[in-house]
CSV table of C-alpha atoms in Angstrom, one decimal:
chain,number,residue,atom,x,y,z
G,1198,UNK,CA,-36.7,23.0,49.1
G,1199,UNK,CA,-39.8,23.0,47.5
G,1200,UNK,CA,-42.0,21.8,49.2
G,1201,UNK,CA,-45.0,21.6,46.5
G,1202,UNK,CA,-43.9,20.7,42.8
G,1203,UNK,CA,-45.6,20.6,39.1
G,1204,UNK,CA,-42.7,18.3,37.8
G,1205,UNK,CA,-44.6,19.0,33.8
G,1206,UNK,CA,-43.7,22.3,32.7
G,1207,UNK,CA,-46.4,22.1,29.8
G,1208,UNK,CA,-49.1,20.0,28.5
G,1209,UNK,CA,-50.5,20.2,25.4
G,1210,UNK,CA,-54.2,17.9,23.9
G,1211,UNK,CA,-57.0,18.1,21.1
G,1212,UNK,CA,-59.3,19.8,21.7
G,1213,UNK,CA,-61.6,18.0,23.2
G,1214,UNK,CA,-59.5,15.5,25.0
G,1215,UNK,CA,-58.8,15.1,28.7
G,1216,UNK,CA,-55.9,17.1,30.4
G,1217,UNK,CA,-54.6,15.7,33.4
G,1218,UNK,CA,-52.5,18.6,35.5
G,1219,UNK,CA,-50.4,16.6,37.8
G,1220,UNK,CA,-49.0,17.8,41.3
G,1221,UNK,CA,-46.6,16.6,44.0
G,1222,UNK,CA,-45.8,17.9,48.2
G,1223,UNK,CA,-43.7,16.4,50.1
G,1224,UNK,CA,-45.4,18.3,53.6
G,1225,UNK,CA,-47.8,15.6,54.7
G,1226,UNK,CA,-49.0,18.0,57.2
G,1227,UNK,CA,-51.0,20.2,54.5
G,1228,UNK,CA,-54.6,19.6,54.8
G,1229,UNK,CA,-56.2,21.7,52.3
G,1230,UNK,CA,-55.5,22.0,48.3
G,1231,UNK,CA,-56.1,24.5,45.3
G,1232,UNK,CA,-55.8,24.9,41.8
G,1233,UNK,CA,-55.4,28.4,40.5
G,1234,UNK,CA,-55.2,29.5,36.5
G,1235,UNK,CA,-53.5,32.0,34.8
G,1236,UNK,CA,-53.5,33.9,32.4
G,1237,UNK,CA,-50.7,35.8,31.2
G,1238,UNK,CA,-50.6,40.1,32.7
G,1239,UNK,CA,-53.9,38.9,35.1
G,1240,UNK,CA,-53.9,37.6,37.9
G,1241,UNK,CA,-54.1,33.3,38.8
G,1242,UNK,CA,-58.0,32.9,39.6
G,1243,UNK,CA,-59.2,30.3,42.0
G,1244,UNK,CA,-60.4,27.5,40.2
G,1245,UNK,CA,-61.3,24.6,42.9
G,1246,UNK,CA,-60.0,22.8,46.4
G,1247,UNK,CA,-59.8,20.2,48.1
G,1248,UNK,CA,-59.9,18.9,51.6
G,1249,UNK,CA,-57.5,16.2,53.0
G,1250,UNK,CA,-61.3,14.6,54.6
G,1251,UNK,CA,-61.6,14.1,50.7
G,1252,UNK,CA,-60.6,11.4,48.1
G,1253,UNK,CA,-62.0,13.5,44.6
G,1254,UNK,CA,-63.6,17.3,44.3
G,1255,UNK,CA,-65.7,18.5,40.8
G,1256,UNK,CA,-66.9,21.0,39.5
G,1257,UNK,CA,-69.0,20.8,36.2
G,1258,UNK,CA,-65.5,20.3,33.4
G,1259,UNK,CA,-63.4,19.8,36.7
G,1260,UNK,CA,-62.2,17.2,39.2
G,1261,UNK,CA,-59.6,17.3,41.1
G,1262,UNK,CA,-58.3,14.1,42.9
G,1263,UNK,CA,-55.9,13.7,45.8
G,1264,UNK,CA,-53.3,10.9,46.9
G,1265,UNK,CA,-53.1,11.6,50.3
G,1266,UNK,CA,-50.4,8.3,50.8
G,1267,UNK,CA,-49.1,9.1,47.8
G,1268,UNK,CA,-49.3,12.5,48.1
G,1269,UNK,CA,-50.2,13.8,44.4
G,1270,UNK,CA,-53.3,15.2,42.9
G,1271,UNK,CA,-54.2,15.8,39.6
G,1272,UNK,CA,-56.9,18.3,38.0
G,1273,UNK,CA,-59.0,16.3,34.9
G,1274,UNK,CA,-60.6,18.5,33.0
G,1275,UNK,CA,-63.1,17.6,30.7
G,1276,UNK,CA,-63.7,17.8,27.9
G,1277,UNK,CA,-60.9,19.9,27.3
G,1278,UNK,CA,-61.7,23.8,25.2
G,1279,UNK,CA,-59.1,25.7,23.1
G,1280,UNK,CA,-60.0,28.6,26.7
G,1281,UNK,CA,-58.5,26.5,29.0
G,1282,UNK,CA,-55.7,27.8,27.7
G,1283,UNK,CA,-53.4,28.5,30.6
G,1284,UNK,CA,-51.5,28.4,33.5
G,1285,UNK,CA,-52.4,25.9,36.1
G,1286,UNK,CA,-51.1,25.9,39.1
G,1287,UNK,CA,-51.4,23.3,42.0
G,1288,UNK,CA,-50.9,25.1,46.1
G,1289,UNK,CA,-51.1,24.5,49.3
G,1290,UNK,CA,-51.5,25.0,52.7
G,1291,UNK,CA,-52.2,23.8,56.2
G,1292,UNK,CA,-56.0,24.7,57.2
G,1293,UNK,CA,-56.7,24.1,61.2
G,1294,UNK,CA,-53.1,25.7,61.4
G,1295,UNK,CA,-53.8,29.1,62.5
G,1296,UNK,CA,-55.5,32.4,60.5
G,1297,UNK,CA,-53.1,33.0,59.1
G,1298,UNK,CA,-54.2,30.7,55.4
G,1299,UNK,CA,-50.3,30.9,54.0
G,1300,UNK,CA,-50.6,28.5,50.2
G,1301,UNK,CA,-46.7,26.5,48.9
G,1302,UNK,CA,-47.6,27.4,45.5
G,1303,UNK,CA,-45.9,24.7,42.6
G,1304,UNK,CA,-44.1,26.5,40.0
G,1305,UNK,CA,-47.4,25.6,37.6
G,1306,UNK,CA,-48.0,23.9,34.4
G,1307,UNK,CA,-48.3,25.1,31.3
G,1308,UNK,CA,-52.2,23.8,29.0
G,1309,UNK,CA,-52.5,24.0,26.0
G,1310,UNK,CA,-55.4,22.5,24.3
G,1311,UNK,CA,-55.2,23.0,20.6
G,1312,UNK,CA,-58.8,23.5,18.5
T,813,UNK,CA,-69.1,40.9,45.8
T,814,UNK,CA,-65.1,41.2,47.2
T,815,UNK,CA,-63.2,42.9,44.7
T,816,UNK,CA,-59.4,43.7,45.2
T,817,UNK,CA,-57.6,46.6,42.8
T,818,UNK,CA,-54.5,46.9,42.1
T,819,UNK,CA,-52.4,49.9,40.6
T,820,UNK,CA,-50.4,51.0,38.7
T,821,UNK,CA,-50.6,47.7,35.9
T,822,UNK,CA,-47.0,48.4,34.8
T,823,UNK,CA,-44.5,50.6,36.0
T,824,UNK,CA,-41.0,51.8,34.4
T,825,UNK,CA,-38.9,52.9,36.7
T,826,UNK,CA,-35.7,53.6,37.1
T,827,UNK,CA,-32.6,50.8,39.2
T,828,UNK,CA,-31.9,53.5,42.7
T,829,UNK,CA,-35.6,55.0,42.6
T,830,UNK,CA,-38.5,54.6,45.5
T,831,UNK,CA,-41.1,51.8,44.7
T,832,UNK,CA,-44.8,51.6,46.1
T,833,UNK,CA,-47.7,49.7,45.0
T,834,UNK,CA,-50.8,50.0,45.9
T,835,UNK,CA,-53.8,46.8,46.8
T,836,UNK,CA,-56.7,48.1,47.9
T,837,UNK,CA,-59.9,45.6,48.9
T,838,UNK,CA,-63.7,45.6,49.2
T,839,UNK,CA,-66.8,43.9,50.1
T,840,UNK,CA,-64.8,42.5,53.0
T,841,UNK,CA,-64.3,43.4,56.5
T,842,UNK,CA,-60.7,42.4,58.3
T,843,UNK,CA,-59.1,40.5,55.0
T,844,UNK,CA,-55.8,38.7,55.2
T,845,UNK,CA,-54.0,40.4,53.1
T,846,UNK,CA,-50.7,38.9,51.1
T,847,UNK,CA,-48.9,40.3,48.7
T,848,UNK,CA,-46.8,38.0,45.4
T,849,UNK,CA,-44.4,38.0,43.0
T,850,UNK,CA,-44.0,35.9,40.0
T,851,UNK,CA,-40.6,36.1,38.7
T,852,UNK,CA,-40.5,35.7,34.2
T,853,UNK,CA,-40.6,31.7,34.0
T,854,UNK,CA,-40.9,30.9,37.9
T,855,UNK,CA,-43.9,30.7,40.3
T,856,UNK,CA,-45.4,32.2,43.3
T,857,UNK,CA,-43.5,33.5,45.6
T,858,UNK,CA,-45.3,35.3,48.5
T,859,UNK,CA,-43.0,38.7,49.9
T,860,UNK,CA,-45.8,39.2,52.7
T,861,UNK,CA,-48.4,38.7,54.5
T,862,UNK,CA,-51.5,40.5,57.1
T,863,UNK,CA,-53.8,39.2,59.4
T,864,UNK,CA,-54.9,43.0,60.6
T,865,UNK,CA,-54.3,47.2,60.1
T,866,UNK,CA,-50.0,46.9,61.5
T,867,UNK,CA,-49.0,43.7,61.7
T,868,UNK,CA,-46.9,42.8,58.7
T,869,UNK,CA,-45.0,39.1,58.8
T,870,UNK,CA,-42.1,38.9,55.9
T,871,UNK,CA,-41.8,36.1,54.0
T,872,UNK,CA,-38.4,36.2,52.0
T,873,UNK,CA,-35.2,38.7,53.3
T,874,UNK,CA,-35.3,40.9,50.5
T,875,UNK,CA,-35.2,45.3,49.2
T,876,UNK,CA,-39.4,45.0,50.4
T,877,UNK,CA,-41.6,45.7,52.2
T,878,UNK,CA,-45.2,46.5,53.7
T,879,UNK,CA,-47.7,48.0,55.3
T,880,UNK,CA,-51.1,47.8,55.9
T,881,UNK,CA,-52.2,50.7,57.4
T,882,UNK,CA,-55.6,50.7,57.0
T,883,UNK,CA,-58.5,47.7,57.2
T,884,UNK,CA,-58.1,47.2,53.3
T,885,UNK,CA,-54.9,48.2,52.2
T,886,UNK,CA,-52.5,46.6,51.6
T,887,UNK,CA,-48.7,48.3,50.1
T,888,UNK,CA,-45.2,47.3,49.2
T,889,UNK,CA,-43.0,49.6,48.8
T,890,UNK,CA,-38.7,49.4,48.3
T,891,UNK,CA,-36.5,53.1,49.1
T,892,UNK,CA,-34.2,51.9,46.5
T,893,UNK,CA,-35.0,49.2,43.4
T,894,UNK,CA,-32.5,46.8,42.2
T,895,UNK,CA,-32.7,44.9,39.0
T,896,UNK,CA,-33.5,41.7,40.0
T,897,UNK,CA,-36.8,43.3,42.2
T,898,UNK,CA,-38.4,43.0,38.5
T,899,UNK,CA,-40.9,40.3,37.9
T,900,UNK,CA,-45.0,40.6,38.1
T,901,UNK,CA,-46.1,41.2,41.6
T,902,UNK,CA,-49.7,40.1,42.7
T,903,UNK,CA,-52.2,41.0,45.4
T,904,UNK,CA,-54.4,38.4,47.9
T,905,UNK,CA,-56.5,38.5,50.6
T,906,UNK,CA,-58.5,35.3,51.7
T,907,UNK,CA,-60.9,33.8,52.7
T,908,UNK,CA,-62.1,30.2,54.7
T,909,UNK,CA,-58.5,28.9,53.2
T,910,UNK,CA,-58.8,29.8,49.4
T,911,UNK,CA,-57.0,33.1,48.2
T,912,UNK,CA,-58.0,35.4,45.3
T,913,UNK,CA,-56.0,37.7,43.6
T,914,UNK,CA,-55.8,41.6,41.9
T,915,UNK,CA,-55.0,41.6,38.5
T,916,UNK,CA,-51.6,42.5,39.4
T,917,UNK,CA,-48.6,45.3,38.5
T,918,UNK,CA,-45.7,44.4,35.8
T,919,UNK,CA,-42.3,46.3,37.1
T,920,UNK,CA,-38.8,46.4,34.9
T,921,UNK,CA,-36.4,47.7,37.3
T,922,UNK,CA,-33.9,48.6,34.2
């Protein structure tokens, strides 16, 4: 059972436009959500996170929105830059569920930003 | 600042050979440590995690094992590699719910 789903395997946008990456989850117990960016042959890099007590968190060009009723979150990148081209992973965890902080990852979305 | 190291960066091994991948973390004490595998075209699969020295939890039954002989050292091992063990192996450590990943090891089993 895939508890975190990224239904779009790929997304292509023009430089300067908005990129919107989507993620759905099924486990209503998840209370902390993260986005990671991954270049080929490198480890994922943490981008931004959001707690379930919030519906929006912003950090520079990156904004994450959380809709708990829909069990949906999205990552907005504005404006998109060619260097943003990478695989983006959505992850969720039970932050209040103990000290192990296991993350459940989606399968990723490949973002391509065209110059 | 904290840094995480993995080695080797790439490895090509024959089927049936042993495996040892090492991960070390600097700049933090008593971190939670994790091993993930990313198979071709797939997401990140958690293999093992550890909340302290000698404490290992396995997430999936498999041909691999993990050990944590020191506070900031995490080792992934196998006695006999299978073709299906090929993939990109990632070590991570966490603080306050956020996991930080190492550079990864590309393992090819032939």
